[in-house]
Amino acid sequence: VTSEHIQNALSLLGGLQVEAAREMLTAAGHDVAQLEEASPDDVVIISFSGHGFADKSGNFALLPSDARWPLNSTGPALDTTVTADDLTLWLRYINAGDIAFIIDACHSGAAVNTPDFKPGPMGDASLGQLAFEKGLRILAATQADDVALENAALKQGFLTAALGEGLSDTGGPADLNSDGRIVLDEWLRYAVARLPSLNDEVRRGGGAMAARGVRLVMRTPSAAPPKSQEPSLFDF
């Protein structure tokens, strides 16, 4: 999935250059036959599971498959990433009843929790402000200054695994009020509550562990235990 693919998928949902976006995505091998412009009757769930980056100022970017990291550079070439500013622009045109954006990537809390962000009327032009204005829920796998983990046994990131677990079986454990159905808010909040204990279970089970962006070398048992991954749900 390239940055152009992401832009075109969100453009299609937002009703921008729909036919051109559909043709480009189809030519790239993506099945978008049932993807239409979103309406106020729709729930839109967007999930990114991969690498993320935040610079020293807290500016966040997703790294799609065509991202480049120049030799001897301290960060990726921004014109090959999907920045928080890009996402703010592309998500603005999606007019759905509910929108959730799930980011299972390192430093993903920085997508919203920037140093200067304070949600409110007439705020800045950030992704956090857009979330405030549109009621867009953003579930970030980890804090702005921390990494998101994946494990060989899980074969995916911790956050993605917790979300999948929440929908397993009839009803699923994400049915927090036991009414026989799972609404979006329950599902996201289940993952936030579940991730710390899942983290502990995976660590006890062993296996290779890596960060989504930076390779981790696990400490020896005699050293202080590594801190648990802490997700963030931004729901205004």
XYZ file of C-alpha atoms in Angstrom:
236
model
C 0.000 0.000 0.000
C 1.582 3.252 -1.161
C 0.859 6.814 -0.081
C -1.007 7.332 -3.364
C -3.212 4.308 -2.641
C -4.076 5.692 0.803
C -4.893 9.113 -0.615
C -7.111 7.631 -3.318
C -8.997 5.362 -0.909
C -9.745 8.295 1.405
C -10.625 10.486 -1.588
C -13.129 7.862 -2.719
C -14.712 7.789 0.740
C -14.822 11.585 0.726
C -16.409 11.819 -2.715
C -13.403 13.467 -4.376
C -12.515 12.410 -7.933
C -14.310 9.139 -7.250
C -13.989 7.496 -10.664
C -10.325 8.417 -11.079
C -9.553 7.120 -7.580
C -11.474 3.903 -8.237
C -9.662 3.284 -11.528
C -6.241 3.878 -9.995
C -6.888 1.571 -7.025
C -8.335 -1.161 -9.252
C -5.304 -0.952 -11.562
C -3.070 -1.362 -8.484
C -4.848 -4.607 -7.562
C -7.164 -3.358 -4.797
C -10.781 -4.564 -4.726
C -12.825 -1.375 -4.291
C -15.977 -2.606 -6.016
C -18.045 -2.047 -2.864
C -16.295 1.103 -1.680
C -18.498 4.170 -2.118
C -18.627 7.763 -0.945
C -19.508 7.724 2.754
C -22.831 9.123 3.939
C -24.170 10.174 7.375
C -25.756 6.703 7.641
C -22.362 4.985 7.458
C -19.716 3.909 9.939
C -16.209 4.257 8.501
C -13.334 2.353 10.130
C -9.829 3.038 8.807
C -6.973 0.917 10.134
C -3.244 1.319 9.492
C -0.898 -1.369 10.804
C 2.759 -0.722 10.038
C 5.561 1.723 10.712
C 5.201 5.191 12.208
C 7.646 8.025 12.862
C 7.674 11.183 14.966
C 10.436 13.786 14.826
C 11.835 15.707 17.800
C 9.071 18.294 17.475
C 6.365 15.621 17.664
C 5.372 15.755 13.984
C 3.941 12.354 13.077
C 3.949 10.411 9.816
C 2.917 6.969 8.594
C 5.431 5.059 6.472
C 3.681 3.387 3.519
C 5.417 0.770 1.383
C 7.059 3.358 -0.873
C 8.519 5.475 1.947
C 12.254 6.241 1.660
C 14.769 6.747 4.475
C 17.873 8.385 2.960
C 21.263 7.109 4.036
C 22.653 8.921 7.117
C 19.339 10.738 7.612
C 17.658 11.011 11.014
C 14.231 10.460 9.494
C 12.337 9.430 6.389
C 11.925 11.684 3.364
C 8.671 13.422 4.271
C 7.498 13.609 0.676
C 7.377 9.792 0.664
C 5.380 9.493 3.908
C 1.776 10.168 4.898
C 2.021 13.030 7.378
C -0.558 14.057 9.966
C -1.198 17.133 7.802
C -1.944 14.865 4.820
C -4.375 12.829 6.896
C -6.088 15.975 8.174
C -6.665 17.139 4.605
C -7.863 13.786 3.263
C -10.112 12.874 6.214
C -11.829 16.265 6.284
C -14.082 15.397 3.337
C -15.416 12.107 4.733
C -18.940 12.771 6.016
C -19.967 9.616 7.869
C -22.104 9.151 10.952
C -19.143 7.641 12.811
C -15.474 7.543 11.855
C -12.731 5.639 13.650
C -9.069 5.794 12.681
C -6.920 3.014 14.192
C -3.135 3.469 14.049
C -1.084 0.418 15.065
C 2.337 2.005 14.657
C 5.195 3.416 16.713
C 4.746 6.912 18.157
C 1.121 6.972 16.963
C -0.016 9.053 19.943
C 1.840 11.944 18.287
C -0.789 11.968 15.531
C -3.048 13.870 17.952
C -1.125 14.615 21.121
C 1.176 17.312 19.760
C 2.819 19.761 22.196
C 0.561 22.697 21.228
C -2.755 20.888 20.771
C -5.721 22.062 22.841
C -9.096 20.968 21.416
C -11.710 23.683 21.145
C -13.706 25.889 18.786
C -11.589 27.765 16.243
C -8.562 25.668 17.082
C -5.537 24.927 14.945
C -5.469 22.971 11.682
C -4.188 19.748 13.243
C -5.487 16.190 13.047
C -6.511 16.463 16.702
C -8.599 19.543 15.978
C -10.254 17.764 13.047
C -11.068 14.860 15.372
C -12.644 17.328 17.795
C -14.702 19.027 15.087
C -15.917 15.854 13.336
C -16.279 13.599 16.374
C -13.658 11.354 14.786
C -12.292 8.700 17.150
C -8.559 8.013 16.886
C -7.136 4.903 18.552
C -3.339 5.100 18.774
C -1.340 2.000 19.645
C 1.096 3.824 21.893
C 2.203 7.133 23.359
C 3.932 9.779 21.268
C 7.373 8.962 22.676
C 7.069 5.172 22.698
C 7.043 2.222 20.318
C 4.235 -0.143 19.322
C 5.130 -3.795 19.709
C 4.569 -6.867 17.601
C 5.341 -10.485 18.447
C 6.209 -13.561 16.397
C 3.597 -15.660 18.211
C 0.824 -13.134 17.539
C 2.024 -12.560 13.943
C 0.726 -8.993 14.240
C 0.874 -5.919 16.449
C -0.487 -6.000 19.999
C -3.239 -3.471 19.263
C -4.431 -5.286 16.138
C -4.452 -8.566 18.072
C -6.516 -7.041 20.902
C -9.047 -5.637 18.409
C -9.371 -8.991 16.669
C -9.808 -10.790 19.979
C -12.603 -8.412 20.919
C -14.691 -9.594 17.970
C -14.010 -13.313 18.390
C -16.700 -15.849 19.295
C -20.432 -15.096 19.395
C -20.802 -11.533 20.576
C -17.155 -11.379 21.592
C -15.538 -10.030 24.776
C -15.835 -6.467 23.447
C -19.566 -6.671 24.238
C -18.870 -4.770 27.448
C -22.486 -4.340 28.542
C -23.502 -7.902 27.520
C -26.424 -6.783 25.376
C -25.565 -9.156 22.523
C -24.068 -6.541 20.205
C -20.791 -4.654 19.925
C -20.884 -0.963 19.097
C -17.864 0.965 17.874
C -17.162 2.665 21.197
C -17.180 -0.666 23.077
C -14.806 -2.260 20.586
C -12.214 0.511 20.792
C -12.397 0.767 24.581
C -12.039 -3.007 24.931
C -8.738 -2.865 23.037
C -7.437 -0.073 25.292
C -8.345 -2.057 28.424
C -7.095 -5.383 27.074
C -3.723 -4.386 25.664
C -1.752 -4.185 28.954
C -2.756 -7.714 30.032
C -2.173 -9.065 26.517
C 1.242 -7.444 26.657
C 2.032 -9.273 29.915
C 0.759 -12.614 28.570
C 2.895 -12.391 25.449
C 6.008 -11.452 27.434
C 5.558 -14.456 29.721
C 5.160 -16.694 26.684
C 8.461 -15.540 25.209
C 9.199 -15.326 21.512
C 10.865 -12.710 19.376
C 9.533 -9.215 19.917
C 10.043 -6.158 17.747
C 8.910 -2.562 17.553
C 7.055 -1.228 14.542
C 9.882 0.947 13.363
C 12.846 0.188 15.643
C 14.265 -3.234 16.449
C 14.146 -4.092 20.160
C 16.625 -6.202 22.102
C 14.770 -7.632 25.097
C 16.430 -7.144 28.452
C 17.774 -10.000 30.542
C 15.528 -11.265 33.390
C 17.773 -9.598 35.966
C 17.202 -6.168 34.459
C 14.212 -3.940 35.165
C 11.155 -5.136 33.224
C 10.315 -3.121 30.110
C 7.258 -0.926 30.470
C 3.990 -2.023 28.951
C 2.717 -0.538 25.731
C 0.095 2.085 26.555
C -2.514 2.892 23.899
C -4.485 6.138 23.665
C -8.102 6.625 22.590
C -8.850 10.184 21.518
C -12.628 10.540 21.682
C -13.955 14.069 21.968
